Structure formats: C-alpha cells, structure tokens
Amino acid sequence: MVYFGAPVTWKVLLVPAFLVFLVVIVASLSLLLSAVNVRFRDVKFVVPFFLQVWLFLSPVFYSSDWVPAKWQYVFALNPLTGCLNGFRHILFGTHLDSISFLISCGSALVMLLVAVTVFRKMENTFADVL
C-alpha cells in the first residue's frame, strides 16, 4: 500500500481476521471434498466446474453493490462474499454491510460444521474404500 501511495489506516489490522475467515472457508471445502472424493472418484472432475461457477457467483470481478437490494442477503449466503467485501473494505475503503458480513460468517461456520460432520462420519470407511 505504501508503494502505491495508498494511505495505511488502522483497518490494516483487520487483515489477519479476514485471512482466518478465508482459511475457514478453504478448510471446510477441503474437508468436505476430500471425504466425498474417497467415496466418489469422479468428484475431482466436477470440482473445477463448480469452482468456476462459484467464482462468478462471488464478487471477484464485480462489486456486491451491483446486486439488487432485495437479493443482497441471499447473495450474502455465499461465504466468499463477506470475505471479499471485507478485503475491499480494508484496501479501498468501501462500505462493509455488517448484517451481510454476519450472514457470510454464519454460512462459513455452517459449512465448516457440515464438512467436519461429513468427514468424521466417512473417515471410518476410508481404508475400506481405498
């Protein structure tokens, strides 16, 4: 930020929190997909397609402000929405809607709980299937 002449504010201290949020999302996807991949080998062929669709459903190439107001909270169910909006808030000073962010955090935690539950139920059969 200093290199590009952008002002460094206290918001930079929030970067580790959003990185932890991102790690929760990645860990839950990894746990879930690894458990399902042991049982169903074709998952590895479907994952790139769904990741690409998820990329376009997440505000990576566009701002979440472009989504109509009546769909904002549905859009916030995507956990990446809160994470990406948080990074935009830190780096560019955009507005971070706290309710949408909390919805994204909640969906990330639900995703983690589902992934851990599925992994624990399936891990006893890993050796049998492999």
PDB file of C-alpha atoms in Angstrom:
ATOM      1  CA  MET A   1       0.000   0.000   0.000  1.00  0.00           C
ATOM      2  CA  VAL A   2       2.857   2.329   0.780  1.00  0.00           C
ATOM      3  CA  TYR A   3       4.483   1.530  -2.556  1.00  0.00           C
ATOM      4  CA  PHE A   4       1.374   2.646  -4.459  1.00  0.00           C
ATOM      5  CA  GLY A   5       0.875   5.711  -2.308  1.00  0.00           C
ATOM      6  CA  ALA A   6      -2.329   4.472  -0.693  1.00  0.00           C
ATOM      7  CA  PRO A   7      -2.822   5.608   2.878  1.00  0.00           C
ATOM      8  CA  VAL A   8      -2.241   2.952   5.512  1.00  0.00           C
ATOM      9  CA  THR A   9      -5.045   3.077   8.074  1.00  0.00           C
ATOM     10  CA  TRP A  10      -5.935   1.153  11.214  1.00  0.00           C
ATOM     11  CA  LYS A  11      -8.100  -1.142   9.042  1.00  0.00           C
ATOM     12  CA  VAL A  12      -4.941  -2.988   8.001  1.00  0.00           C
ATOM     13  CA  LEU A  13      -5.041  -4.603  11.437  1.00  0.00           C
ATOM     14  CA  LEU A  14      -8.184  -6.444  10.302  1.00  0.00           C
ATOM     15  CA  VAL A  15      -6.322  -8.376   7.587  1.00  0.00           C
ATOM     16  CA  PRO A  16      -5.487 -11.364   9.863  1.00  0.00           C
ATOM     17  CA  ALA A  17      -9.157 -11.686  10.840  1.00  0.00           C
ATOM     18  CA  PHE A  18     -10.242 -11.876   7.216  1.00  0.00           C
ATOM     19  CA  LEU A  19      -7.429 -14.318   6.462  1.00  0.00           C
ATOM     20  CA  VAL A  20      -8.734 -16.581   9.245  1.00  0.00           C
ATOM     21  CA  PHE A  21     -12.189 -16.256   7.702  1.00  0.00           C
ATOM     22  CA  LEU A  22     -10.740 -17.328   4.354  1.00  0.00           C
ATOM     23  CA  VAL A  23      -8.922 -20.260   5.981  1.00  0.00           C
ATOM     24  CA  VAL A  24     -12.219 -21.458   7.493  1.00  0.00           C
ATOM     25  CA  ILE A  25     -13.826 -21.432   4.044  1.00  0.00           C
ATOM     26  CA  VAL A  26     -10.916 -23.263   2.420  1.00  0.00           C
ATOM     27  CA  ALA A  27     -10.642 -25.797   5.251  1.00  0.00           C
ATOM     28  CA  SER A  28     -14.321 -26.624   5.106  1.00  0.00           C
ATOM     29  CA  LEU A  29     -14.235 -27.097   1.340  1.00  0.00           C
ATOM     30  CA  SER A  30     -11.096 -29.217   1.599  1.00  0.00           C
ATOM     31  CA  LEU A  31     -12.521 -31.461   4.307  1.00  0.00           C
ATOM     32  CA  LEU A  32     -15.806 -31.946   2.522  1.00  0.00           C
ATOM     33  CA  LEU A  33     -14.372 -32.555  -0.930  1.00  0.00           C
ATOM     34  CA  SER A  34     -11.615 -34.869   0.293  1.00  0.00           C
ATOM     35  CA  ALA A  35     -14.112 -37.049   2.157  1.00  0.00           C
ATOM     36  CA  VAL A  36     -16.512 -37.197  -0.760  1.00  0.00           C
ATOM     37  CA  ASN A  37     -13.681 -37.825  -3.243  1.00  0.00           C
ATOM     38  CA  VAL A  38     -12.644 -41.001  -1.433  1.00  0.00           C
ATOM     39  CA  ARG A  39     -16.108 -42.446  -1.925  1.00  0.00           C
ATOM     40  CA  PHE A  40     -16.908 -40.987  -5.348  1.00  0.00           C
ATOM     41  CA  ARG A  41     -13.829 -40.749  -7.556  1.00  0.00           C
ATOM     42  CA  ASP A  42     -15.495 -38.572 -10.196  1.00  0.00           C
ATOM     43  CA  VAL A  43     -15.676 -35.625  -7.807  1.00  0.00           C
ATOM     44  CA  LYS A  44     -12.268 -34.454  -8.995  1.00  0.00           C
ATOM     45  CA  PHE A  45     -13.701 -33.882 -12.466  1.00  0.00           C
ATOM     46  CA  VAL A  46     -16.709 -31.904 -11.233  1.00  0.00           C
ATOM     47  CA  VAL A  47     -14.847 -29.670  -8.758  1.00  0.00           C
ATOM     48  CA  PRO A  48     -13.204 -27.344 -11.351  1.00  0.00           C
ATOM     49  CA  PHE A  49     -16.583 -26.674 -12.949  1.00  0.00           C
ATOM     50  CA  PHE A  50     -18.236 -25.791  -9.643  1.00  0.00           C
ATOM     51  CA  LEU A  51     -15.273 -23.662  -8.571  1.00  0.00           C
ATOM     52  CA  GLN A  52     -15.563 -21.665 -11.771  1.00  0.00           C
ATOM     53  CA  VAL A  53     -19.306 -21.189 -11.270  1.00  0.00           C
ATOM     54  CA  TRP A  54     -18.638 -20.170  -7.650  1.00  0.00           C
ATOM     55  CA  LEU A  55     -16.060 -17.662  -8.885  1.00  0.00           C
ATOM     56  CA  PHE A  56     -18.689 -15.891 -10.972  1.00  0.00           C
ATOM     57  CA  LEU A  57     -21.257 -16.050  -8.159  1.00  0.00           C
ATOM     58  CA  SER A  58     -18.777 -14.332  -5.841  1.00  0.00           C
ATOM     59  CA  PRO A  59     -17.972 -10.620  -6.103  1.00  0.00           C
ATOM     60  CA  VAL A  60     -14.489 -11.102  -7.512  1.00  0.00           C
ATOM     61  CA  PHE A  61     -14.900  -9.301 -10.828  1.00  0.00           C
ATOM     62  CA  TYR A  62     -17.720  -7.028  -9.725  1.00  0.00           C
ATOM     63  CA  SER A  63     -18.835  -5.162  -6.632  1.00  0.00           C
ATOM     64  CA  SER A  64     -21.591  -6.617  -4.489  1.00  0.00           C
ATOM     65  CA  ASP A  65     -23.305  -3.226  -4.802  1.00  0.00           C
ATOM     66  CA  TRP A  66     -24.297  -4.266  -8.315  1.00  0.00           C
ATOM     67  CA  VAL A  67     -26.593  -6.935  -6.896  1.00  0.00           C
ATOM     68  CA  PRO A  68     -30.158  -5.617  -6.423  1.00  0.00           C
ATOM     69  CA  ALA A  69     -31.029  -4.659  -2.844  1.00  0.00           C
ATOM     70  CA  LYS A  70     -33.707  -7.330  -2.478  1.00  0.00           C
ATOM     71  CA  TRP A  71     -31.124 -10.036  -3.257  1.00  0.00           C
ATOM     72  CA  GLN A  72     -28.286  -8.731  -1.053  1.00  0.00           C
ATOM     73  CA  TYR A  73     -29.000 -11.035   1.886  1.00  0.00           C
ATOM     74  CA  VAL A  74     -29.382 -14.081  -0.361  1.00  0.00           C
ATOM     75  CA  PHE A  75     -26.124 -13.077  -2.015  1.00  0.00           C
ATOM     76  CA  ALA A  76     -24.527 -12.866   1.439  1.00  0.00           C
ATOM     77  CA  LEU A  77     -25.154 -16.598   1.982  1.00  0.00           C
ATOM     78  CA  ASN A  78     -22.067 -17.102  -0.154  1.00  0.00           C
ATOM     79  CA  PRO A  79     -19.245 -17.090   2.413  1.00  0.00           C
ATOM     80  CA  LEU A  80     -16.776 -15.623  -0.067  1.00  0.00           C
ATOM     81  CA  THR A  81     -18.948 -12.531  -0.393  1.00  0.00           C
ATOM     82  CA  GLY A  82     -18.237 -11.428   3.159  1.00  0.00           C
ATOM     83  CA  CYS A  83     -14.555 -12.222   2.869  1.00  0.00           C
ATOM     84  CA  LEU A  84     -14.060 -10.355  -0.405  1.00  0.00           C
ATOM     85  CA  ASN A  85     -16.127  -7.391   0.765  1.00  0.00           C
ATOM     86  CA  GLY A  86     -14.004  -7.300   3.909  1.00  0.00           C
ATOM     87  CA  PHE A  87     -10.792  -7.126   1.916  1.00  0.00           C
ATOM     88  CA  ARG A  88     -12.311  -4.393  -0.272  1.00  0.00           C
ATOM     89  CA  HIS A  89     -13.269  -2.504   2.877  1.00  0.00           C
ATOM     90  CA  ILE A  90      -9.691  -2.692   4.145  1.00  0.00           C
ATOM     91  CA  LEU A  91      -7.900  -1.892   0.898  1.00  0.00           C
ATOM     92  CA  PHE A  92     -10.258   0.515  -0.845  1.00  0.00           C
ATOM     93  CA  GLY A  93     -12.400   1.910   1.968  1.00  0.00           C
ATOM     94  CA  THR A  94     -15.701   0.614   0.591  1.00  0.00           C
ATOM     95  CA  HIS A  95     -18.740   0.178   2.811  1.00  0.00           C
ATOM     96  CA  LEU A  96     -18.996  -3.145   4.669  1.00  0.00           C
ATOM     97  CA  ASP A  97     -22.590  -4.069   5.475  1.00  0.00           C
ATOM     98  CA  SER A  98     -22.408  -5.679   8.902  1.00  0.00           C
ATOM     99  CA  ILE A  99     -25.565  -7.788   8.500  1.00  0.00           C
ATOM    100  CA  SER A 100     -24.390  -9.228   5.179  1.00  0.00           C
ATOM    101  CA  PHE A 101     -20.991  -9.877   6.688  1.00  0.00           C
ATOM    102  CA  LEU A 102     -22.507 -11.706   9.667  1.00  0.00           C
ATOM    103  CA  ILE A 103     -24.645 -13.799   7.304  1.00  0.00           C
ATOM    104  CA  SER A 104     -21.496 -14.742   5.367  1.00  0.00           C
ATOM    105  CA  CYS A 105     -19.691 -15.629   8.603  1.00  0.00           C
ATOM    106  CA  GLY A 106     -22.625 -17.756   9.694  1.00  0.00           C
ATOM    107  CA  SER A 107     -22.749 -19.601   6.389  1.00  0.00           C
ATOM    108  CA  ALA A 108     -19.000 -20.234   6.586  1.00  0.00           C
ATOM    109  CA  LEU A 109     -19.381 -21.699  10.077  1.00  0.00           C
ATOM    110  CA  VAL A 110     -22.316 -23.855   8.965  1.00  0.00           C
ATOM    111  CA  MET A 111     -20.231 -25.023   6.026  1.00  0.00           C
ATOM    112  CA  LEU A 112     -17.388 -25.925   8.404  1.00  0.00           C
ATOM    113  CA  LEU A 113     -19.707 -27.822  10.754  1.00  0.00           C
ATOM    114  CA  VAL A 114     -21.224 -29.771   7.851  1.00  0.00           C
ATOM    115  CA  ALA A 115     -17.775 -30.559   6.456  1.00  0.00           C
ATOM    116  CA  VAL A 116     -16.425 -31.768   9.811  1.00  0.00           C
ATOM    117  CA  THR A 117     -19.547 -33.877  10.389  1.00  0.00           C
ATOM    118  CA  VAL A 118     -19.364 -35.493   6.938  1.00  0.00           C
ATOM    119  CA  PHE A 119     -15.630 -36.096   7.264  1.00  0.00           C
ATOM    120  CA  ARG A 120     -15.978 -37.721  10.692  1.00  0.00           C
ATOM    121  CA  LYS A 121     -18.819 -39.961   9.528  1.00  0.00           C
ATOM    122  CA  MET A 122     -16.923 -41.086   6.449  1.00  0.00           C
ATOM    123  CA  GLU A 123     -13.389 -41.376   7.848  1.00  0.00           C
ATOM    124  CA  ASN A 124     -14.023 -44.844   9.304  1.00  0.00           C
ATOM    125  CA  THR A 125     -14.639 -46.171   5.791  1.00  0.00           C
ATOM    126  CA  PHE A 126     -11.640 -44.533   4.102  1.00  0.00           C
ATOM    127  CA  ALA A 127      -9.372 -47.559   4.496  1.00  0.00           C
ATOM    128  CA  ASP A 128     -12.081 -49.916   3.215  1.00  0.00           C
ATOM    129  CA  VAL A 129     -12.754 -47.866   0.105  1.00  0.00           C
ATOM    130  CA  LEU A 130      -9.130 -47.110  -0.709  1.00  0.00           C
TER     131      LEU A 130
END
